[in-house]
JSON list of C-alpha atoms in Angstrom, two decimals:
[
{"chain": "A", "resi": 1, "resn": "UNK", "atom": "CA", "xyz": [7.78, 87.07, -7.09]},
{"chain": "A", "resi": 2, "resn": "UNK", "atom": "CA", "xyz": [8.38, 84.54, -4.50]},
{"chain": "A", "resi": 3, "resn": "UNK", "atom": "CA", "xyz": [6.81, 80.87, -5.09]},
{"chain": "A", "resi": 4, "resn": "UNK", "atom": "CA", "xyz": [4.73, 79.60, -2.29]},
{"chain": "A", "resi": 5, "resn": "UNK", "atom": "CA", "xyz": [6.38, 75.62, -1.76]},
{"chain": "A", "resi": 6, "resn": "UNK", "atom": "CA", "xyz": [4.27, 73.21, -2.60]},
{"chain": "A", "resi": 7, "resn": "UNK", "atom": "CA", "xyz": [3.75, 70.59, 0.39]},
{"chain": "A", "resi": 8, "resn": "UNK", "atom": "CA", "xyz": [1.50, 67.88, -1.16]},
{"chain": "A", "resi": 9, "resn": "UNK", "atom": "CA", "xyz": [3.88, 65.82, -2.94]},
{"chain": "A", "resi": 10, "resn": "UNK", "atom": "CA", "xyz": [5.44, 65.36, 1.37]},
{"chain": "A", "resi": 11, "resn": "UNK", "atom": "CA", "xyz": [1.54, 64.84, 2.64]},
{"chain": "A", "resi": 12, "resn": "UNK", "atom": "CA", "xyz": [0.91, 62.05, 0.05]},
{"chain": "A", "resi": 13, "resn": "UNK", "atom": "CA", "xyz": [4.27, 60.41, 1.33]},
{"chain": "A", "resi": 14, "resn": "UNK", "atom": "CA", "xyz": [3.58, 60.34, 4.65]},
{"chain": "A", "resi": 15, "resn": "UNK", "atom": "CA", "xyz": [-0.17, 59.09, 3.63]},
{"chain": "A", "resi": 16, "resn": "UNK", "atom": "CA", "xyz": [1.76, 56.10, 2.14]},
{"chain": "A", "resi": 17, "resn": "UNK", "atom": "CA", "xyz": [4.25, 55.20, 4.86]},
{"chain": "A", "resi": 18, "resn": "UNK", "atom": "CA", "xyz": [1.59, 55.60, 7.35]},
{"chain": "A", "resi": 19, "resn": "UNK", "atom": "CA", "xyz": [-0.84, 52.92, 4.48]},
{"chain": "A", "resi": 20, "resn": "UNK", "atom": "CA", "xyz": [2.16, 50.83, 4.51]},
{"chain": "A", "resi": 21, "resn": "UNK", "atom": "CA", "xyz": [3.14, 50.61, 8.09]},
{"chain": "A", "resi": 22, "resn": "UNK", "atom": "CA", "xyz": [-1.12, 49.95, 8.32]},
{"chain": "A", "resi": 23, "resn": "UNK", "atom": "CA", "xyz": [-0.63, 46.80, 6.05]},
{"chain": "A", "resi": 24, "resn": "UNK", "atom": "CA", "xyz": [2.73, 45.36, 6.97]},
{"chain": "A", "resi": 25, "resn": "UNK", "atom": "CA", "xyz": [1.00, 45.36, 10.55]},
{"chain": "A", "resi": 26, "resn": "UNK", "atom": "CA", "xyz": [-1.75, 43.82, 9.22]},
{"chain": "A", "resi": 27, "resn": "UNK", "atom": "CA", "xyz": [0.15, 41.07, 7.59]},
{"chain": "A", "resi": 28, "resn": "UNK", "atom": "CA", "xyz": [2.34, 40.42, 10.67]},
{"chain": "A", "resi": 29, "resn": "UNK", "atom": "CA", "xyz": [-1.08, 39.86, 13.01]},
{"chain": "A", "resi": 30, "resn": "UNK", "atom": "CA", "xyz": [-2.25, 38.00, 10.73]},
{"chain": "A", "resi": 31, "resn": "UNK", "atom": "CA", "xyz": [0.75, 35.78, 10.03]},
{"chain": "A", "resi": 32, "resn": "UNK", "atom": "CA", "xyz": [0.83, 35.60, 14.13]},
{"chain": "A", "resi": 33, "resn": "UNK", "atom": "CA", "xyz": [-2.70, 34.47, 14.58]},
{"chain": "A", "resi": 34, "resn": "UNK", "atom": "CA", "xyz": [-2.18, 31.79, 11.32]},
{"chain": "A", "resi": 35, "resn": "UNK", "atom": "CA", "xyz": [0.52, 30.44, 13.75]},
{"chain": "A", "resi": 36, "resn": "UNK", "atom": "CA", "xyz": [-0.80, 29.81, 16.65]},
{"chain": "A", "resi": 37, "resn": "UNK", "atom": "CA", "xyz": [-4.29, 27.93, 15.33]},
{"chain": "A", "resi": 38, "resn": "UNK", "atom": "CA", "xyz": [-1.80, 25.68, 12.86]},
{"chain": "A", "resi": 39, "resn": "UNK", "atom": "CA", "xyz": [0.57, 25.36, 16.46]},
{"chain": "A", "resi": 40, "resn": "UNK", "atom": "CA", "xyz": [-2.31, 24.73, 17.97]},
{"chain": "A", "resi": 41, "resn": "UNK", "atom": "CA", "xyz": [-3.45, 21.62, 15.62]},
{"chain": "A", "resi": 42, "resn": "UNK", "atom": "CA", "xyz": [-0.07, 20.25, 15.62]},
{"chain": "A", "resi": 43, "resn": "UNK", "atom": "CA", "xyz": [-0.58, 20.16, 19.01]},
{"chain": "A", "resi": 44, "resn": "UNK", "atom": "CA", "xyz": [-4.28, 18.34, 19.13]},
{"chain": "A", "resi": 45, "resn": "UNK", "atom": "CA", "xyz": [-2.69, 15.91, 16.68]},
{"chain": "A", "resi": 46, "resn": "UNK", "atom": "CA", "xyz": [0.32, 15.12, 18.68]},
{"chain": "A", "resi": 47, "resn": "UNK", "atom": "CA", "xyz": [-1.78, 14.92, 21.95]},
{"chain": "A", "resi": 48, "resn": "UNK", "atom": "CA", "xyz": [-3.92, 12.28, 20.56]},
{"chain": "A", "resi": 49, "resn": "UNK", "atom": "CA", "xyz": [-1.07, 10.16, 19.22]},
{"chain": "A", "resi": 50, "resn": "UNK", "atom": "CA", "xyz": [0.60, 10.15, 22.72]},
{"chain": "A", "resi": 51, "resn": "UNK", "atom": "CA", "xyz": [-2.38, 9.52, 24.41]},
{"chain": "A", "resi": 52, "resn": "UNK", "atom": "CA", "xyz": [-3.39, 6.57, 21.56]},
{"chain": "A", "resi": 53, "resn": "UNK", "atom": "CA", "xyz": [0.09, 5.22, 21.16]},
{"chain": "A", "resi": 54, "resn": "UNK", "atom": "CA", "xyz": [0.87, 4.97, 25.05]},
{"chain": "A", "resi": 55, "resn": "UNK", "atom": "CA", "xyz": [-2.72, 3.63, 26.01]},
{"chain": "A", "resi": 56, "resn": "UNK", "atom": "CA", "xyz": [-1.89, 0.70, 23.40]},
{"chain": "A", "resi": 57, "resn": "UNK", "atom": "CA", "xyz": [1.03, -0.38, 24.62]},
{"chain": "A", "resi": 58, "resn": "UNK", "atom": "CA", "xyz": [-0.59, -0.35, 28.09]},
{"chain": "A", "resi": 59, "resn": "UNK", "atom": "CA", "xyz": [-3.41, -2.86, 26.54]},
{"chain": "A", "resi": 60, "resn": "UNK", "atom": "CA", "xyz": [-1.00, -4.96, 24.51]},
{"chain": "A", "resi": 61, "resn": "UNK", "atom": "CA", "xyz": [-0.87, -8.60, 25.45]},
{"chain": "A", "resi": 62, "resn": "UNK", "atom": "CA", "xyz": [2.81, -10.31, 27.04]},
{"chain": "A", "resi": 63, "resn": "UNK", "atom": "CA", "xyz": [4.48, -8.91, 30.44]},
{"chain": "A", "resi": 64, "resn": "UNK", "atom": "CA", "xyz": [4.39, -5.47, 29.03]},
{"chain": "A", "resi": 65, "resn": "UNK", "atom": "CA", "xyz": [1.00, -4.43, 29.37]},
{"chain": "A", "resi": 66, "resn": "UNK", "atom": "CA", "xyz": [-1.30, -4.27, 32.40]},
{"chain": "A", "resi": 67, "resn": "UNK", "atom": "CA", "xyz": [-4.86, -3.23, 31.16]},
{"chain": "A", "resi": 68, "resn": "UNK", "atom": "CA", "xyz": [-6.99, -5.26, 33.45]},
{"chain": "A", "resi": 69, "resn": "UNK", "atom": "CA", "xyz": [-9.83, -4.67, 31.06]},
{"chain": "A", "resi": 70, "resn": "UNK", "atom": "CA", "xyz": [-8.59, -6.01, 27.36]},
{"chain": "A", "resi": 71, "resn": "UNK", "atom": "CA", "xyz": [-5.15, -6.88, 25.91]},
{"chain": "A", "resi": 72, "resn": "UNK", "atom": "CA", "xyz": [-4.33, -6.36, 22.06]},
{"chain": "A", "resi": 73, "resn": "UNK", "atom": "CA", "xyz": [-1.89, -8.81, 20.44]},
{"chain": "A", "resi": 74, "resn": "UNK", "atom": "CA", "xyz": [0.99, -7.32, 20.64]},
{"chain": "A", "resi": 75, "resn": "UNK", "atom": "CA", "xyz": [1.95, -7.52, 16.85]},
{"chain": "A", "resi": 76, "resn": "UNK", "atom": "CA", "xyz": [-1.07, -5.85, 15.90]},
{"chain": "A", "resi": 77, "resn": "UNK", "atom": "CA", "xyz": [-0.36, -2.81, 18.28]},
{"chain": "A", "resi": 78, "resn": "UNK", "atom": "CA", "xyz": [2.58, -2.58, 17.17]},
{"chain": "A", "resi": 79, "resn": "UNK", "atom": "CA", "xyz": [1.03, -1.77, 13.12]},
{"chain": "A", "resi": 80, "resn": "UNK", "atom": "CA", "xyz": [-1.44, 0.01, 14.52]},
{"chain": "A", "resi": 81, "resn": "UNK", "atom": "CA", "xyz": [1.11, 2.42, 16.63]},
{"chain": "A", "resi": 82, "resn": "UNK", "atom": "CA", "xyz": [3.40, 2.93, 13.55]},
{"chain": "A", "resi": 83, "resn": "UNK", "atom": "CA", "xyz": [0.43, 3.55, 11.36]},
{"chain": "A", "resi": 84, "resn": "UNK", "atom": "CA", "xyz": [-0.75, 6.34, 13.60]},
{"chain": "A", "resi": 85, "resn": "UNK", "atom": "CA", "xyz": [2.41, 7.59, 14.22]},
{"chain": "A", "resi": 86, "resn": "UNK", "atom": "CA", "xyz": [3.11, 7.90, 10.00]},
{"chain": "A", "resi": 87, "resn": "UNK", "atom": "CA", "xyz": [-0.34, 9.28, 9.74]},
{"chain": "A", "resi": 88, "resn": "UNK", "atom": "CA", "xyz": [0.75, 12.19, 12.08]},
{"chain": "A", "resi": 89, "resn": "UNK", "atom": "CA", "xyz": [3.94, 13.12, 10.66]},
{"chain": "A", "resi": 90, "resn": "UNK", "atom": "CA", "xyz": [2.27, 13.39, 7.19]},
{"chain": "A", "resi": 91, "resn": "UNK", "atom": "CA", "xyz": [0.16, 15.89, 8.68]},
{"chain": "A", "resi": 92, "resn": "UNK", "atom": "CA", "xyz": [2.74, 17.48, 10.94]},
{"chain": "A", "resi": 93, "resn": "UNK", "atom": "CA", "xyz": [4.97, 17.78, 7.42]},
{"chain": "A", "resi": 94, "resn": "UNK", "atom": "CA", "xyz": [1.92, 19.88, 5.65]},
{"chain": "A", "resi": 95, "resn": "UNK", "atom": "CA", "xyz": [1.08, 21.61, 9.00]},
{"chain": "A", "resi": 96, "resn": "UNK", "atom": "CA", "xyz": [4.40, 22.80, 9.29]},
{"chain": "A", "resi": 97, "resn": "UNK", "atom": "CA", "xyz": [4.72, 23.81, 5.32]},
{"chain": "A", "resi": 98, "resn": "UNK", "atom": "CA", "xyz": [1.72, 26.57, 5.83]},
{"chain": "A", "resi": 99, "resn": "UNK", "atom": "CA", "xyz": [3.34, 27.63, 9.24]},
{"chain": "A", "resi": 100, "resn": "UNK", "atom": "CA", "xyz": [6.24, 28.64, 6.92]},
{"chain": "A", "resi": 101, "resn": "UNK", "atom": "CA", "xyz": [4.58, 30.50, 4.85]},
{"chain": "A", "resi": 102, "resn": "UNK", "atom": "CA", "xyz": [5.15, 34.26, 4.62]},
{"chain": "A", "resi": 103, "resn": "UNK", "atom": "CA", "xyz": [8.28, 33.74, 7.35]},
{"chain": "A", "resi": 104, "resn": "UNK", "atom": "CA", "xyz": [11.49, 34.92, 6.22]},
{"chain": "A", "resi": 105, "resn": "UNK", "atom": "CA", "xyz": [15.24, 35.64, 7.71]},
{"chain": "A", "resi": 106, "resn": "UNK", "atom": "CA", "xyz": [16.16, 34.97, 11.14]},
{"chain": "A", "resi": 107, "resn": "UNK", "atom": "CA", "xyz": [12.62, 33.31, 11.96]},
{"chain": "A", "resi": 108, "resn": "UNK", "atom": "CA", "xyz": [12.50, 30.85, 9.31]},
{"chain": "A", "resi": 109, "resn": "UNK", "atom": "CA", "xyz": [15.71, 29.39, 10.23]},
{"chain": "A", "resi": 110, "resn": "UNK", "atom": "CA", "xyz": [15.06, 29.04, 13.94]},
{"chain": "A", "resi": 111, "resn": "UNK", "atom": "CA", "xyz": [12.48, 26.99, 12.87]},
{"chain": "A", "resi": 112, "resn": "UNK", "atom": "CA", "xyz": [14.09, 24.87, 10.27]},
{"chain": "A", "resi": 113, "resn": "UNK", "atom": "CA", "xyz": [16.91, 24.28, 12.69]},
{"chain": "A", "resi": 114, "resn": "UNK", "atom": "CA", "xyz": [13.90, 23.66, 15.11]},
{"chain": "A", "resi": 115, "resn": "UNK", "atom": "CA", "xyz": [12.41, 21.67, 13.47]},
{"chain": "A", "resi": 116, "resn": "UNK", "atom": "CA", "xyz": [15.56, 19.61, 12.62]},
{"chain": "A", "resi": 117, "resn": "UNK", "atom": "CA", "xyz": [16.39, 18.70, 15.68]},
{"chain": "A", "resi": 118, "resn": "UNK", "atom": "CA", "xyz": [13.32, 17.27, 17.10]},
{"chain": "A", "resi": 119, "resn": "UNK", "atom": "CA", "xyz": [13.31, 14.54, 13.75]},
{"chain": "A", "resi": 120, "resn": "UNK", "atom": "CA", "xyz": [17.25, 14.20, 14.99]},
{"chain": "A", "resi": 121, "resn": "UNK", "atom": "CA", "xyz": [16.88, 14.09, 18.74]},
{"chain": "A", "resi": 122, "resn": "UNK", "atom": "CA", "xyz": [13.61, 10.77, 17.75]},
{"chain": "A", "resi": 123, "resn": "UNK", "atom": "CA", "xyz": [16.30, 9.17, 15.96]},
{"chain": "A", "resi": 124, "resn": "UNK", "atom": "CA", "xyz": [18.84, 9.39, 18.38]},
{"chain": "A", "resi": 125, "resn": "UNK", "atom": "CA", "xyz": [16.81, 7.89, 21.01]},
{"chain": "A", "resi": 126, "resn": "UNK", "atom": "CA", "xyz": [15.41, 5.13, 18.36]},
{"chain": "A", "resi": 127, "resn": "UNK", "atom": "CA", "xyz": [19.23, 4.35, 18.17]},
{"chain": "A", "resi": 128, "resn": "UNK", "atom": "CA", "xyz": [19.94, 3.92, 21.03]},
{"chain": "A", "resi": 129, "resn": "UNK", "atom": "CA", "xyz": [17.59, 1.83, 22.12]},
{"chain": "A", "resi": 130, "resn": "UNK", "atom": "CA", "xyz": [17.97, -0.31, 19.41]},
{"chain": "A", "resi": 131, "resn": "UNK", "atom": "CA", "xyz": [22.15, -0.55, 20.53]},
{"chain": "A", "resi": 132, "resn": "UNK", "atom": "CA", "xyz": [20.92, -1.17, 23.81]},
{"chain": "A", "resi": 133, "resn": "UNK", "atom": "CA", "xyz": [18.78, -4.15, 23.04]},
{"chain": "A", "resi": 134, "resn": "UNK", "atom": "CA", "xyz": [21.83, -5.41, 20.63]},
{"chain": "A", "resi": 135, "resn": "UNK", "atom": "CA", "xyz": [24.14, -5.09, 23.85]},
{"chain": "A", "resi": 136, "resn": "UNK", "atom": "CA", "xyz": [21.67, -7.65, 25.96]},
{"chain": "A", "resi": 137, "resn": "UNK", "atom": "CA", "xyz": [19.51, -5.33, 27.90]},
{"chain": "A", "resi": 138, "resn": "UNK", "atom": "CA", "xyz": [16.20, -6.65, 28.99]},
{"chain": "A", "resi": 139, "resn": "UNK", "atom": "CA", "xyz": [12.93, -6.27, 27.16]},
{"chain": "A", "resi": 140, "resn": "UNK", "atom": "CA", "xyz": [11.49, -4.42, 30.57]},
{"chain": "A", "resi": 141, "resn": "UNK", "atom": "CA", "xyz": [14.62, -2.08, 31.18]},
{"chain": "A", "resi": 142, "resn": "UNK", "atom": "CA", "xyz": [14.22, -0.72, 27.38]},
{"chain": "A", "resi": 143, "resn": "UNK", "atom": "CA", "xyz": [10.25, -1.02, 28.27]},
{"chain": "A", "resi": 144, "resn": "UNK", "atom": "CA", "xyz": [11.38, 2.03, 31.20]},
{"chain": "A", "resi": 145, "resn": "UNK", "atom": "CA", "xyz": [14.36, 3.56, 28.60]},
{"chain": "A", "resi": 146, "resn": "UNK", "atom": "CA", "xyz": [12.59, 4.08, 25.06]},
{"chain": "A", "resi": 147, "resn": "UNK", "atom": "CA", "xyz": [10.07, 6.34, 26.48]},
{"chain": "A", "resi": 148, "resn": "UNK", "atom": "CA", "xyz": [11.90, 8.30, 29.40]},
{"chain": "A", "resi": 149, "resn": "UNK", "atom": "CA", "xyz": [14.53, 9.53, 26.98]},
{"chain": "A", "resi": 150, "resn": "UNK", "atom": "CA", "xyz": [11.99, 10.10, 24.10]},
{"chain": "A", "resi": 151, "resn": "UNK", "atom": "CA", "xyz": [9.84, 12.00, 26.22]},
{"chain": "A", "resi": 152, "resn": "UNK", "atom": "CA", "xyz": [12.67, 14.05, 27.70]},
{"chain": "A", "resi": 153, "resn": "UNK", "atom": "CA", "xyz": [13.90, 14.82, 24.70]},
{"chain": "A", "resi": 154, "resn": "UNK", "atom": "CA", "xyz": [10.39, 16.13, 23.56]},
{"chain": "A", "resi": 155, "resn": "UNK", "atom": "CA", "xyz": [10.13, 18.04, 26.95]},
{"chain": "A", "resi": 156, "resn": "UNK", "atom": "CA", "xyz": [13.78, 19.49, 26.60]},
{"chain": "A", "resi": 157, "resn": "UNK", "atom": "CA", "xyz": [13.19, 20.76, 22.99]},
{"chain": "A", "resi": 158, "resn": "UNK", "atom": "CA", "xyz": [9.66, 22.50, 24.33]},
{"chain": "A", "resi": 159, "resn": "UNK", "atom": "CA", "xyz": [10.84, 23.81, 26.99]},
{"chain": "A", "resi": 160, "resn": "UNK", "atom": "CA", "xyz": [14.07, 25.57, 25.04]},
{"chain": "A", "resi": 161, "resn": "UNK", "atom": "CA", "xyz": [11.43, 26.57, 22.16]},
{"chain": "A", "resi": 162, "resn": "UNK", "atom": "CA", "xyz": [9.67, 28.16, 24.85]},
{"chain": "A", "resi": 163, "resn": "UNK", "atom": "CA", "xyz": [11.71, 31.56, 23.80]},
{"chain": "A", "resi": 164, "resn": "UNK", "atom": "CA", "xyz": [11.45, 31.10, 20.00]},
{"chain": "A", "resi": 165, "resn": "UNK", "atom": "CA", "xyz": [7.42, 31.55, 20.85]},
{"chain": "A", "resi": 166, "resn": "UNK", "atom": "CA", "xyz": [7.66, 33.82, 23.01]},
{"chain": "A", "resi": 167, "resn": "UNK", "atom": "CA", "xyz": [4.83, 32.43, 25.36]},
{"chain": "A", "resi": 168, "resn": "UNK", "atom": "CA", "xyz": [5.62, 30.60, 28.84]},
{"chain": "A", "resi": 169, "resn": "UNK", "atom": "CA", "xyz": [2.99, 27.44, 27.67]},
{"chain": "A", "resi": 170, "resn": "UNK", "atom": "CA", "xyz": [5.81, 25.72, 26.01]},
{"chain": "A", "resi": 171, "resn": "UNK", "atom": "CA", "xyz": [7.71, 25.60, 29.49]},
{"chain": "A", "resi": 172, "resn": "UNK", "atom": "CA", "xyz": [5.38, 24.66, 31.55]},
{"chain": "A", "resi": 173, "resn": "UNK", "atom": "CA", "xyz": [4.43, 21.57, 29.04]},
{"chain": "A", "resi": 174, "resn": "UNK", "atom": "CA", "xyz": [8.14, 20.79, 29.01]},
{"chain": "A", "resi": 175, "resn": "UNK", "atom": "CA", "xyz": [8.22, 20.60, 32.75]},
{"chain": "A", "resi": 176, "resn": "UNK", "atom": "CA", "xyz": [5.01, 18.62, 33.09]},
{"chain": "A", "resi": 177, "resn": "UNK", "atom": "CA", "xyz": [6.43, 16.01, 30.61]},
{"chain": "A", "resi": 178, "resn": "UNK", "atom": "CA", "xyz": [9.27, 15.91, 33.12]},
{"chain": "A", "resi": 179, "resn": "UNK", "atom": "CA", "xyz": [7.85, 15.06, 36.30]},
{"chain": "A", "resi": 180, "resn": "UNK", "atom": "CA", "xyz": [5.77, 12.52, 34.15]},
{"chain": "A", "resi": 181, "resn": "UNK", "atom": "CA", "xyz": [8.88, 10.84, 33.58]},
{"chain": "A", "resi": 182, "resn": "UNK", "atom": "CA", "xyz": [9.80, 10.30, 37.16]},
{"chain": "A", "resi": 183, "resn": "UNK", "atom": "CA", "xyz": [6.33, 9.07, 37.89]},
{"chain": "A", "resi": 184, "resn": "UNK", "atom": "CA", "xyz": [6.11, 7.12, 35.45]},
{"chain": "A", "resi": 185, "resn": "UNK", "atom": "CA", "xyz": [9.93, 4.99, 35.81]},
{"chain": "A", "resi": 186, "resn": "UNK", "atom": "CA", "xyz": [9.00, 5.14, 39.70]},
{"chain": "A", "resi": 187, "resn": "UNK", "atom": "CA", "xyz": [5.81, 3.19, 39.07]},
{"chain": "A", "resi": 188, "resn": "UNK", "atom": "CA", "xyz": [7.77, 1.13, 36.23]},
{"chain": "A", "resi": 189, "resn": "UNK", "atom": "CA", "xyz": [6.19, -1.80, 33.96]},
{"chain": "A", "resi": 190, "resn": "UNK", "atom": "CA", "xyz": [3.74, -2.07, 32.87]},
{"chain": "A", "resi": 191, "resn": "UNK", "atom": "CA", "xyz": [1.57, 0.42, 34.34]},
{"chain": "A", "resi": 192, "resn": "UNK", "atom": "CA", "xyz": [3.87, 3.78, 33.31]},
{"chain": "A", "resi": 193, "resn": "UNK", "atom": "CA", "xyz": [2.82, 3.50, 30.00]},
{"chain": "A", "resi": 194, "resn": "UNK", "atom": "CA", "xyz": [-0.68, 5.08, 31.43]},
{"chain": "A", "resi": 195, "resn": "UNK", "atom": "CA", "xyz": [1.29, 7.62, 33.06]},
{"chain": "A", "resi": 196, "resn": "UNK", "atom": "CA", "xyz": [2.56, 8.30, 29.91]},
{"chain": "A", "resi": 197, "resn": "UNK", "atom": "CA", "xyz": [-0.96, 8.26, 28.23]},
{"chain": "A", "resi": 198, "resn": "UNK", "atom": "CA", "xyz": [-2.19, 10.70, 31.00]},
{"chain": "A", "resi": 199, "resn": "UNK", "atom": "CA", "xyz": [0.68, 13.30, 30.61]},
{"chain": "A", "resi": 200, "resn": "UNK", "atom": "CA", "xyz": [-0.28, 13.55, 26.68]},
{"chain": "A", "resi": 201, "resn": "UNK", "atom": "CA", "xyz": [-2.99, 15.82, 28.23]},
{"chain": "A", "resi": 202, "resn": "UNK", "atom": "CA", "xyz": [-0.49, 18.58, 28.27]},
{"chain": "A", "resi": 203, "resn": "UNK", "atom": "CA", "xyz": [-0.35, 18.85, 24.69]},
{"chain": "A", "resi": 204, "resn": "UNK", "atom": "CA", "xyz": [-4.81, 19.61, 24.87]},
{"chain": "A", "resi": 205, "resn": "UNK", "atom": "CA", "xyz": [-3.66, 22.38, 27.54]},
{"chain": "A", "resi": 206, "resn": "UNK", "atom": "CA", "xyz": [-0.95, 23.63, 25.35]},
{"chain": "A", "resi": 207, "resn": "UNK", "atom": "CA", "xyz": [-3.61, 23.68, 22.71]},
{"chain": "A", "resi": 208, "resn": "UNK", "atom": "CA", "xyz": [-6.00, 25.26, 24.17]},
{"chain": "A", "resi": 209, "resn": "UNK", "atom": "CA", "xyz": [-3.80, 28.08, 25.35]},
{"chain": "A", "resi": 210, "resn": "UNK", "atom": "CA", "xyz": [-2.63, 28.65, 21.63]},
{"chain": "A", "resi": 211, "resn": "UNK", "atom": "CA", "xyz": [-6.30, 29.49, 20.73]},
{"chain": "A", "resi": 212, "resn": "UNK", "atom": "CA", "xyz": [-6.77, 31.86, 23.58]},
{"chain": "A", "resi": 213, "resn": "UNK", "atom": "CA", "xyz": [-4.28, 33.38, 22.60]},
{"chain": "A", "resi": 214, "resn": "UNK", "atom": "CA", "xyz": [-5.15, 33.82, 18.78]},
{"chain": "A", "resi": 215, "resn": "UNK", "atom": "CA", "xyz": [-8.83, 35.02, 19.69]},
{"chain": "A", "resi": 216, "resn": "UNK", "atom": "CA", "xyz": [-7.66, 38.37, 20.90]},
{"chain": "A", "resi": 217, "resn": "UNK", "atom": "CA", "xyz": [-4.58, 38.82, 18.05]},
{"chain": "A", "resi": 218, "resn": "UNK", "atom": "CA", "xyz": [-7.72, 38.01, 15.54]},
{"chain": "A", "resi": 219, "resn": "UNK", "atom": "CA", "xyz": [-9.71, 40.53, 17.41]},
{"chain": "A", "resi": 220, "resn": "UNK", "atom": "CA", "xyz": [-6.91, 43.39, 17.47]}
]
């Protein structure tokens, strides 16, 4: 007597892939819309530094600043600046350790290696300013030097990340921080350094992008 086959044993398999596909989606959306909030509060917190740090230095007393309203001993901007500055990286360091979560394999390393070269590329440019002050360049030439090449660094590294998020924003901020530069050494000391405030506004668009685009992943 023939046997009919039994097929339930293959329907509760497919239930499962199909559960499993359900949750690993989940996961990933969720993991994506994480991402782009915590991007999107590095970015606040980076904004107001550049805005903060820049304005400063604009206000500080000496040659070097040109606030027609107030000047700020310069000694005192200068702790205040590097105390802001600290405070962000702190943050930046914990920010980025719960972006990390839950990433693994090729992703995680992009953004190690990432995240690697932006603390080498500051550096760099720290270094060389500092040799170029040691070889006798003037205080207003490194005034015009320090933050062109740290902000085209920045702008270089966003605009090549621009890929690794997969969203044009990064771009576009890269480019803005760009022109800023050549506004900014065209109108030279001391007033670039409110150039430079003003382009930190990128970083609120950049922001604010991030969370528009979280709102529908959150909604999917």
């Amino acid at each position: 007597m023939d046997q009919i086959p039994d097929d339930e044993p293959q329907d509760d398999g497919a239930a499962d892939a199909a559960e499993m596909a359900r949750v690993m989606e989940e996961q990933q959306r969720a993991l994506a819309v994480r991402t782009s909030r915590l991007g999107g509060a590095l970015l606040v917190i980076w904004g107001v530094v550049w805005v903060a740090c820049y304005a400063l230095k604009w206000s500080e007393s000496g040659a070097l600043g040109g606030n027609p309203l107030f000047r700020l001993p310069s000694t005192a901007t200068d702790i205040v600046i590097a105390a802001v500055i600290c405070t962000a990286l702190a943050a930046s360091g914990f920010i980025g350790a719960r972006m990390g979560r839950g990433m693994r394999g090729p992703s995680a390393r992009s953004g190690a290696l990432y995240g690697w070269t932006i603390s080498i590329g500051t550096a760099v440019v720290v270094m060389f300013t500092v040799a170029l002050a040691r070889s006798g360049v003037d205080e207003q030439s490194l005034a015009l030097v320090f933050p062109g090449a740290f902000t085209i660094v920045f702008a270089t590294l966003y605009m090549v990340g621009a890929p690794l998020s997969g969203t044009r924003t990064p771009f576009f901020v890269g480019l803005l921080l760009c022109l800023a530069v050549l506004v900014a050494t065209t109108v030279a000391v001391p007033h670039h350094w409110l150039v430079y405030a003003v382009s930190g506004c990128t970083f609120f668009f950049a922001a604010a992008r991030s969370g528009r685009v979280a709102a529908p992943m959150a909604g999917a």
